[in-house]
Short mmCIF file of C-alpha atoms in Angstrom, two decimals:
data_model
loop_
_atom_site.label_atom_id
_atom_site.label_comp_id
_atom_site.label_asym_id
_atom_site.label_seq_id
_atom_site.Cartn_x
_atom_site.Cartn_y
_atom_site.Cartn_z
CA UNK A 1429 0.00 0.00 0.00
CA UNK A 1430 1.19 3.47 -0.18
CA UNK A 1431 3.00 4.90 2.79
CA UNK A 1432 5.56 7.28 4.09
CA UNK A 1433 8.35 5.88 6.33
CA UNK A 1434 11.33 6.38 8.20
CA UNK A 1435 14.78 4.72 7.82
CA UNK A 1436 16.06 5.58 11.46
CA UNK A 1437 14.43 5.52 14.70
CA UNK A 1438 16.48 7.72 16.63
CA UNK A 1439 19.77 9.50 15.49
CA UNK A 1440 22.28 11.08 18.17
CA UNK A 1441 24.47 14.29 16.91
CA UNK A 1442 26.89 16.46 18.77
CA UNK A 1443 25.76 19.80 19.11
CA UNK A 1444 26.89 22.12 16.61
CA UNK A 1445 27.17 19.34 14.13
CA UNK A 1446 24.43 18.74 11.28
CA UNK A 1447 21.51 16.21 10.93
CA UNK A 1448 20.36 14.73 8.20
CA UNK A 1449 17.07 12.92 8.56
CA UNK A 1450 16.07 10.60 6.17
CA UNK A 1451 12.57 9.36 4.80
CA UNK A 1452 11.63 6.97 2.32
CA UNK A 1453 8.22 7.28 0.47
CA UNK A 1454 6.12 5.36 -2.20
CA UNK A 1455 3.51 7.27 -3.25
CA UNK A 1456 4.30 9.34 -6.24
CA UNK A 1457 0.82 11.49 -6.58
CA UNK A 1458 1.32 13.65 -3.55
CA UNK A 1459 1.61 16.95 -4.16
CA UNK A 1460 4.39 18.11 -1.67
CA UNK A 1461 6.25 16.62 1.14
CA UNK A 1462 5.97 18.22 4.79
CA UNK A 1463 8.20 17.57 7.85
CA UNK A 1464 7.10 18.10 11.52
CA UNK A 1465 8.91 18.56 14.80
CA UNK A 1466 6.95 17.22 17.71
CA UNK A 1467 8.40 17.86 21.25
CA UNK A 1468 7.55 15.88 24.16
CA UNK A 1469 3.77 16.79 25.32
CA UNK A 1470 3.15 19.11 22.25
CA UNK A 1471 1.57 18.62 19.10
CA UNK A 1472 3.52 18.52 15.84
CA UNK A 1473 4.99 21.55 14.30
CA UNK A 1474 5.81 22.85 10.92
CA UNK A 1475 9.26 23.22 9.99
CA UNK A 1476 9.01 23.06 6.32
CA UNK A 1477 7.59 22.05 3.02
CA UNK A 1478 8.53 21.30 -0.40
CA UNK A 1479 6.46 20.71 -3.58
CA UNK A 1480 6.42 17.44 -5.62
CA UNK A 1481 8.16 19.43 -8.37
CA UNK A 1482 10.82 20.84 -6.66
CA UNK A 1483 14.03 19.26 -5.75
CA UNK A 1484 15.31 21.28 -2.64
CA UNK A 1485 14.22 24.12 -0.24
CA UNK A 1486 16.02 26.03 1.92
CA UNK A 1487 14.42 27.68 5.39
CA UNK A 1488 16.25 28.78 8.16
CA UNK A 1489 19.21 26.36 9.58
CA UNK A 1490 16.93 23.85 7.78
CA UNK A 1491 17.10 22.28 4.00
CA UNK A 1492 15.04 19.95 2.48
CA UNK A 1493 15.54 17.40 -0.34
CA UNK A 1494 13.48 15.56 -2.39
CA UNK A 1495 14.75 12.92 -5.05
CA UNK A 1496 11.92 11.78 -6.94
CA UNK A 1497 14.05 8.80 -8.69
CA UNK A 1498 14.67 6.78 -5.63
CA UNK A 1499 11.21 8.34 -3.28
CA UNK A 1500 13.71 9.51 -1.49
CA UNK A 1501 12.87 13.11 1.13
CA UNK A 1502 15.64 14.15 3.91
CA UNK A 1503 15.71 17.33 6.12
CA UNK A 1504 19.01 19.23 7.23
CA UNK A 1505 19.56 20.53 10.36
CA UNK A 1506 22.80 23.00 10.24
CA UNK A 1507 24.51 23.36 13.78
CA UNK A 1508 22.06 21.07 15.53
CA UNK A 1509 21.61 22.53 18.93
CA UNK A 1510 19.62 21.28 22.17
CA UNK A 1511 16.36 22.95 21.16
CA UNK A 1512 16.02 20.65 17.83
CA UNK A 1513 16.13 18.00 20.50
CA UNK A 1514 12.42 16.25 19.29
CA UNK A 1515 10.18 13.60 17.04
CA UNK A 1516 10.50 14.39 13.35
CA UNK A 1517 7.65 13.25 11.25
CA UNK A 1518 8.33 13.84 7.43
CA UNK A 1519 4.40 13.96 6.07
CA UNK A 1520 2.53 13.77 2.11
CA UNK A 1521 -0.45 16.13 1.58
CA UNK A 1522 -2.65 14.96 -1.52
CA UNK A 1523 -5.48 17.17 -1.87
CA UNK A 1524 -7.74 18.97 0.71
CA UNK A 1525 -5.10 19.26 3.17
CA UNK A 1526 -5.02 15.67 3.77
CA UNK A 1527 -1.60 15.33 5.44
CA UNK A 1528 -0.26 11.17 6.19
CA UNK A 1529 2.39 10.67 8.53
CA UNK A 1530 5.69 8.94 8.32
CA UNK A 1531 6.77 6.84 11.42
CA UNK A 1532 9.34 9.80 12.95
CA UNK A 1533 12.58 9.86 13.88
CA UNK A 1534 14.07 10.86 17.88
CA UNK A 1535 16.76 13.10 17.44
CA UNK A 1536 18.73 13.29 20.39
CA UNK A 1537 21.72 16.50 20.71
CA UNK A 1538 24.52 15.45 22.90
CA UNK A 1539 25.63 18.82 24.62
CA UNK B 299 -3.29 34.33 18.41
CA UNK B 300 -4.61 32.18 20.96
CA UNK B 301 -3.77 28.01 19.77
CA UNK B 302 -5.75 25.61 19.57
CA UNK B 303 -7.16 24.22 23.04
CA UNK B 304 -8.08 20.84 24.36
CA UNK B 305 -9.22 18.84 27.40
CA UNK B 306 -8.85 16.81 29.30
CA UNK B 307 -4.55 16.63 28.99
CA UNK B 308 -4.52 13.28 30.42
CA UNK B 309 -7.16 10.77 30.99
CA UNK B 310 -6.82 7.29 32.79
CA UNK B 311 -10.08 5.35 32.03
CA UNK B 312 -10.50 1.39 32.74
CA UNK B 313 -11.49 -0.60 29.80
CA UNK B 314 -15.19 -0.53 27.74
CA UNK B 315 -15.72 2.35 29.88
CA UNK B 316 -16.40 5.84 27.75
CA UNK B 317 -14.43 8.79 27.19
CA UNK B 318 -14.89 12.60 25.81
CA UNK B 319 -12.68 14.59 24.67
CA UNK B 320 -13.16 18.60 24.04
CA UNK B 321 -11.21 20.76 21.32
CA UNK B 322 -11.82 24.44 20.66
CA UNK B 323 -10.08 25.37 17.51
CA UNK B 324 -8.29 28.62 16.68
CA UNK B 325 -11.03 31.22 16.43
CA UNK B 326 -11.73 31.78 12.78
CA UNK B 327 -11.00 28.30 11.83
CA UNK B 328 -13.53 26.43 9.84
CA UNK B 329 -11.77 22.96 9.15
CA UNK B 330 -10.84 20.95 12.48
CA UNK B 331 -9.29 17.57 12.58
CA UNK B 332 -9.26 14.83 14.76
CA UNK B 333 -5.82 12.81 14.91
CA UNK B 334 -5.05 9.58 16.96
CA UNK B 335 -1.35 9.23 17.72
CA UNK B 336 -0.06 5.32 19.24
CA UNK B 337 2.97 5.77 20.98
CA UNK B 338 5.70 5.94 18.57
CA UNK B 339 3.86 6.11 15.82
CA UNK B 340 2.90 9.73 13.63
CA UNK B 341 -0.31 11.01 13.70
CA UNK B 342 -3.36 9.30 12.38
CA UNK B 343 -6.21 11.36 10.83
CA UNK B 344 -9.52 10.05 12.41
CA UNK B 345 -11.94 12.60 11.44
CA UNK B 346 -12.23 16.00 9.65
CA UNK B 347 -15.06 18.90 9.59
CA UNK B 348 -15.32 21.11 7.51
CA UNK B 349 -17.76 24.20 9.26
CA UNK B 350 -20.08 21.25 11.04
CA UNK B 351 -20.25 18.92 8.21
CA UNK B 352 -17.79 16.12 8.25
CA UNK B 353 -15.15 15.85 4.97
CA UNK B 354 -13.20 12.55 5.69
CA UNK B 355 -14.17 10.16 8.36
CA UNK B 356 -12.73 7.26 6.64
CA UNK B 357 -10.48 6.08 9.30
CA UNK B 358 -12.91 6.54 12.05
CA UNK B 359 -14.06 2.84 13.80
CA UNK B 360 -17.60 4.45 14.07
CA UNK B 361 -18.68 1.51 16.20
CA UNK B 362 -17.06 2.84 19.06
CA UNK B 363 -15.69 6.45 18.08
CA UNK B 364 -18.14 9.50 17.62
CA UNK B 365 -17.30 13.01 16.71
CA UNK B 366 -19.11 15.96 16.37
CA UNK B 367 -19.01 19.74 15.79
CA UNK B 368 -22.61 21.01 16.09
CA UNK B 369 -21.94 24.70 15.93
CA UNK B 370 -19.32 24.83 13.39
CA UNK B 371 -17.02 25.93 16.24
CA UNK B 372 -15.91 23.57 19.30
CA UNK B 373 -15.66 20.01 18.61
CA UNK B 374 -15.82 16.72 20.73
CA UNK B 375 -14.48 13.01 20.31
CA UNK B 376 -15.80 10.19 22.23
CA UNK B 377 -15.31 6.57 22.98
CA UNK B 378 -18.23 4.00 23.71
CA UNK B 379 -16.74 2.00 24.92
CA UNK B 380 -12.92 1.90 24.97
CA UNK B 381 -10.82 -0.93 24.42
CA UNK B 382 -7.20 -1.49 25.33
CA UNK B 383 -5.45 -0.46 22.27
CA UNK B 384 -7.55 2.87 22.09
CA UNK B 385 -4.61 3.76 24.34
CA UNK B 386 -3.02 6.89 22.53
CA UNK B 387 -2.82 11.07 22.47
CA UNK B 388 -5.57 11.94 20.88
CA UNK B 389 -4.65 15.28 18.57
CA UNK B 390 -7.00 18.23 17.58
CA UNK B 391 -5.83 20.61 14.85
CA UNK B 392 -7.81 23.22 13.10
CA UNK B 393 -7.04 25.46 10.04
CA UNK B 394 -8.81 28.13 8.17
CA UNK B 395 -10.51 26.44 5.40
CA UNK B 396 -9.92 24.75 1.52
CA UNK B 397 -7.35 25.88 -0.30
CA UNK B 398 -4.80 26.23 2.87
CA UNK B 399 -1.73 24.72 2.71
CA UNK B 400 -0.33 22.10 5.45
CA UNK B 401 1.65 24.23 7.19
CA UNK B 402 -1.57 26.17 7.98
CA UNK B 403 -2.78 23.59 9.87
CA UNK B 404 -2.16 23.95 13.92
CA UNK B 405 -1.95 21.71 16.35
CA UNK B 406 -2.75 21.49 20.06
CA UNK B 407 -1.25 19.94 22.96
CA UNK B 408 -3.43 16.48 22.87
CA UNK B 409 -5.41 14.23 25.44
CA UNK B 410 -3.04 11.56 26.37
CA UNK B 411 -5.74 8.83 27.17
CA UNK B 412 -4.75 5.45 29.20
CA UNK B 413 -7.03 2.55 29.12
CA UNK B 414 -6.21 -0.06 31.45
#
């Protein structure tokens, strides 16, 4: 069936280094790609989208890439620090704001 | 802006018992969601209104989970009755309307509901 997934389950980075979460997906009719940060207690938060026809987006201290060939999204945290410390959901929107959720990823900053 | 509210925040209920939960959107807001989130697990769209008519309630197990919005306004999610594995944070987001994008869509804090 279609889905969106994560490779890794939890990823631990030294602060001031960058992340790179990955997500794999297999639908190819969305119409962009989304990625959340949920921290513990809250409800997820927008960090970023990017449009089934575009290949990268920049935001601030985060990048996104999409390669279509292999279904293949990732999000790039420059100079990870404690505050990214959190659940990242990468998400597909097809139509009428209908937004699926990956699995997530724990990303865990080591001071 | 004020976010989007809920209650209870945590809820310990024993098993085929029932269970509400409340959720006042941002004001202005005519779509509201419902999400259901297992631990570990991302979010899992149960129901969406659009105003106080439903749009997609295609995931809902409607022998056990009801939803409504009567006023267009605040909405509320029950369980009749629960079962184990209804154990979850139950997620209410709201956003203005068609033709917003994702990121438009807020979330609140969640009802973290145990049923033992």
């Amino acid at each position: 069936g279609e889905s969106v997934g994560l490779h890794l389950p939890t990823l631990s980075v030294q602060e001031g280094d960058n992340s790179i979460i990955n997500c794999a997906y297999s639908n190819s009719a969305s119409d962009y790609f989304i990625w959340y940060k949920q921290e513990s207690g809250k409800g997820p938060q927008f960090i970023i989208d990017i449009r089934s026809n575009m290949d990268k987006r920049q935001g601030q201290r985060v990048t996104v890439l999409l390669n279509k060939t292999v279904k293949h999204l990732s999000l790039q945290i420059a100079a990870t620090q404690p505050g990214d410390s959190a659940v990242y959901f990468c998400a597909e929107n097809r139509g009428y704001q209908k937004v699926t959720f990956g699995i997530g990823t724990k990303l865990q900053v080591i001071p | 802006e004020a976010g989007v509210a809920q209650s209870p925040r945590y809820k310990i209920i024993e098993k085929r018992q029932s269970v509400a939960f409340w959720c006042n959107p941002i004001s202005g807001h005519a779509t509201l969601y419902w999400y259901q989130q297992i631990l570990g697990q991302g979010p899992k769209l149960l129901i969406q209104f659009q105003n106080n008519g439903v749009v997609d309630d295609s995931q809902l197990p409607k022998d056990r989970f009801s939803a409504e919005r009567l006023k267009g306004v605040d909405s509320t999610l029950k369980i009749q009755p629960a079962k184990l594995e209804d154990s979850a944070v139950y997620l209410c987001a709201s956003s203005l309307g068609p033709g917003t994008a994702a990121y438009e869509q807020y979330f609140g804090p969640g009802t973290r509901l145990t049923v033992t």
